[in-house]
CSV table of C-alpha atoms in Angstrom, one decimal:
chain,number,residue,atom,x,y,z
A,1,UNK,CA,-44.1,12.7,26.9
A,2,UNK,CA,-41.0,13.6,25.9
A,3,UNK,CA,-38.8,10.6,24.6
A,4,UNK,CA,-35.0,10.6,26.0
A,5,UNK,CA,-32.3,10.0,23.2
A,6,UNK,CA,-29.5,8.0,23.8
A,7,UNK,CA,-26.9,8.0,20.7
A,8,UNK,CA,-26.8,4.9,18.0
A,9,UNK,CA,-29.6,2.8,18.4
A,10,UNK,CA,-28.4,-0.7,19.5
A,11,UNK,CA,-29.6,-3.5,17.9
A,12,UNK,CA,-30.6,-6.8,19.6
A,13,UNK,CA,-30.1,-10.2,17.7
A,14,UNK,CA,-32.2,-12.9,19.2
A,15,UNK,CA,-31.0,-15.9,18.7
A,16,UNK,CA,-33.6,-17.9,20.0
A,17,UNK,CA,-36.0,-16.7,17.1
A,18,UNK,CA,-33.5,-14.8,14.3
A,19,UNK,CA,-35.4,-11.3,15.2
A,20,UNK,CA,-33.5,-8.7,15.5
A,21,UNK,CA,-34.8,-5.4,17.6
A,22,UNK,CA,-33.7,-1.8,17.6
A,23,UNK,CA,-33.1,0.4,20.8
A,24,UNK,CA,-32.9,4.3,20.3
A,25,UNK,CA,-34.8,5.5,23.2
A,26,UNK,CA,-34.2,4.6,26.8
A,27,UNK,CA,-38.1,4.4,27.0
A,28,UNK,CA,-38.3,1.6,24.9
A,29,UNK,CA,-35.5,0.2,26.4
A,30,UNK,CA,-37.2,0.6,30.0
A,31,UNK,CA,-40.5,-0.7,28.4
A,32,UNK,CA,-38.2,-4.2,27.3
A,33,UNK,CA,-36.4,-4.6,30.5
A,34,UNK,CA,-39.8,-4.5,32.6
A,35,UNK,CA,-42.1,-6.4,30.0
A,36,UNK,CA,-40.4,-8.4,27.2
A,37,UNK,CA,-37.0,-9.4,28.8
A,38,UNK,CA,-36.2,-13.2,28.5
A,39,UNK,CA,-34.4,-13.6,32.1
A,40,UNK,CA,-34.9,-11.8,35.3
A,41,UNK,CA,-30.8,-11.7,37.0
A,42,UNK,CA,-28.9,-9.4,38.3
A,43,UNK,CA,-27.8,-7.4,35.9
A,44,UNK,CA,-31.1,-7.1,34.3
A,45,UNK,CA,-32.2,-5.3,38.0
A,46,UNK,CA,-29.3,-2.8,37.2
A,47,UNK,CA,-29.8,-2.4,34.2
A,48,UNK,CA,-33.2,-1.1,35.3
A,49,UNK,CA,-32.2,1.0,38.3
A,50,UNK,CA,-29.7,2.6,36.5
A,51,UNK,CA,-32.5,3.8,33.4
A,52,UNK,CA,-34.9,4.8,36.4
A,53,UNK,CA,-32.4,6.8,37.3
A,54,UNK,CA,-31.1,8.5,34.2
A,55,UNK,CA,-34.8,9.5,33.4
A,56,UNK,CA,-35.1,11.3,36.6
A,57,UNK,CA,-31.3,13.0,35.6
A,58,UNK,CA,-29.5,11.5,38.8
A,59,UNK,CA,-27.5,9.8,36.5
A,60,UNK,CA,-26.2,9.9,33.1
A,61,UNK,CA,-27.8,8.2,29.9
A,62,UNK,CA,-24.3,6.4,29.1
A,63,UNK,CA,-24.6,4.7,32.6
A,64,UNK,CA,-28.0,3.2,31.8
A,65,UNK,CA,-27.0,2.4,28.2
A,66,UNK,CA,-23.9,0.3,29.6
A,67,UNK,CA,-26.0,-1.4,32.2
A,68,UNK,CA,-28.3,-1.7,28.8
A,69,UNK,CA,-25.7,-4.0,27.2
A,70,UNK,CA,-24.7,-5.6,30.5
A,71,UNK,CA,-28.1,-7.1,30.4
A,72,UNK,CA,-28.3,-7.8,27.1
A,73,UNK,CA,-25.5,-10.0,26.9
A,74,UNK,CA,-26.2,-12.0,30.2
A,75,UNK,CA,-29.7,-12.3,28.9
A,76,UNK,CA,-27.5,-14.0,24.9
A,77,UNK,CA,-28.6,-11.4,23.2
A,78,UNK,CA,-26.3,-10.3,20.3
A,79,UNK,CA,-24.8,-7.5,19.4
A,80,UNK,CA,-25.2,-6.5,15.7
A,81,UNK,CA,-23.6,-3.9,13.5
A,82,UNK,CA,-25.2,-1.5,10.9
A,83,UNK,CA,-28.9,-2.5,11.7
């Protein structure tokens, strides 16, 4: 399989545990949302539909990235730089 690229990784700060995890394919992305995610809400749901949909190209990978980092912050995440 094929692995879809999405630009600059992102990387996650957790604040609950200090880890910090990097995101540079919408797999592993997709992987996080359905198996490792902290909270199950709203935006986490879009954040899914909108990956789902990019990896069947019915919508573009910078949708699915934005709905990424929707999530991520409802979920208090943190955004870091230069990871």
């Amino acid at each position: 399989m094929m692995e879809i690229q999405w630009g600059a990784p992102v990387a996650l700060h957790q604040p609950q545990n200090g880890t910090i995890e990097q995101f540079s394919t919408i797999e592993k992305v997709r992987y996080w949302l359905r198996r490792k995610w902290p909270v199950t809400d709203a935006a986490r749901q879009t954040a899914l539909a909108r990956i789902d949909e990019a990896m069947d190209c019915m919508r573009p990978v910078e949708d699915a990235r934005h709905a990424f980092l929707v999530a991520a912050l409802s979920a208090g995440f943190v955004l870091t730089r230069g990871a």
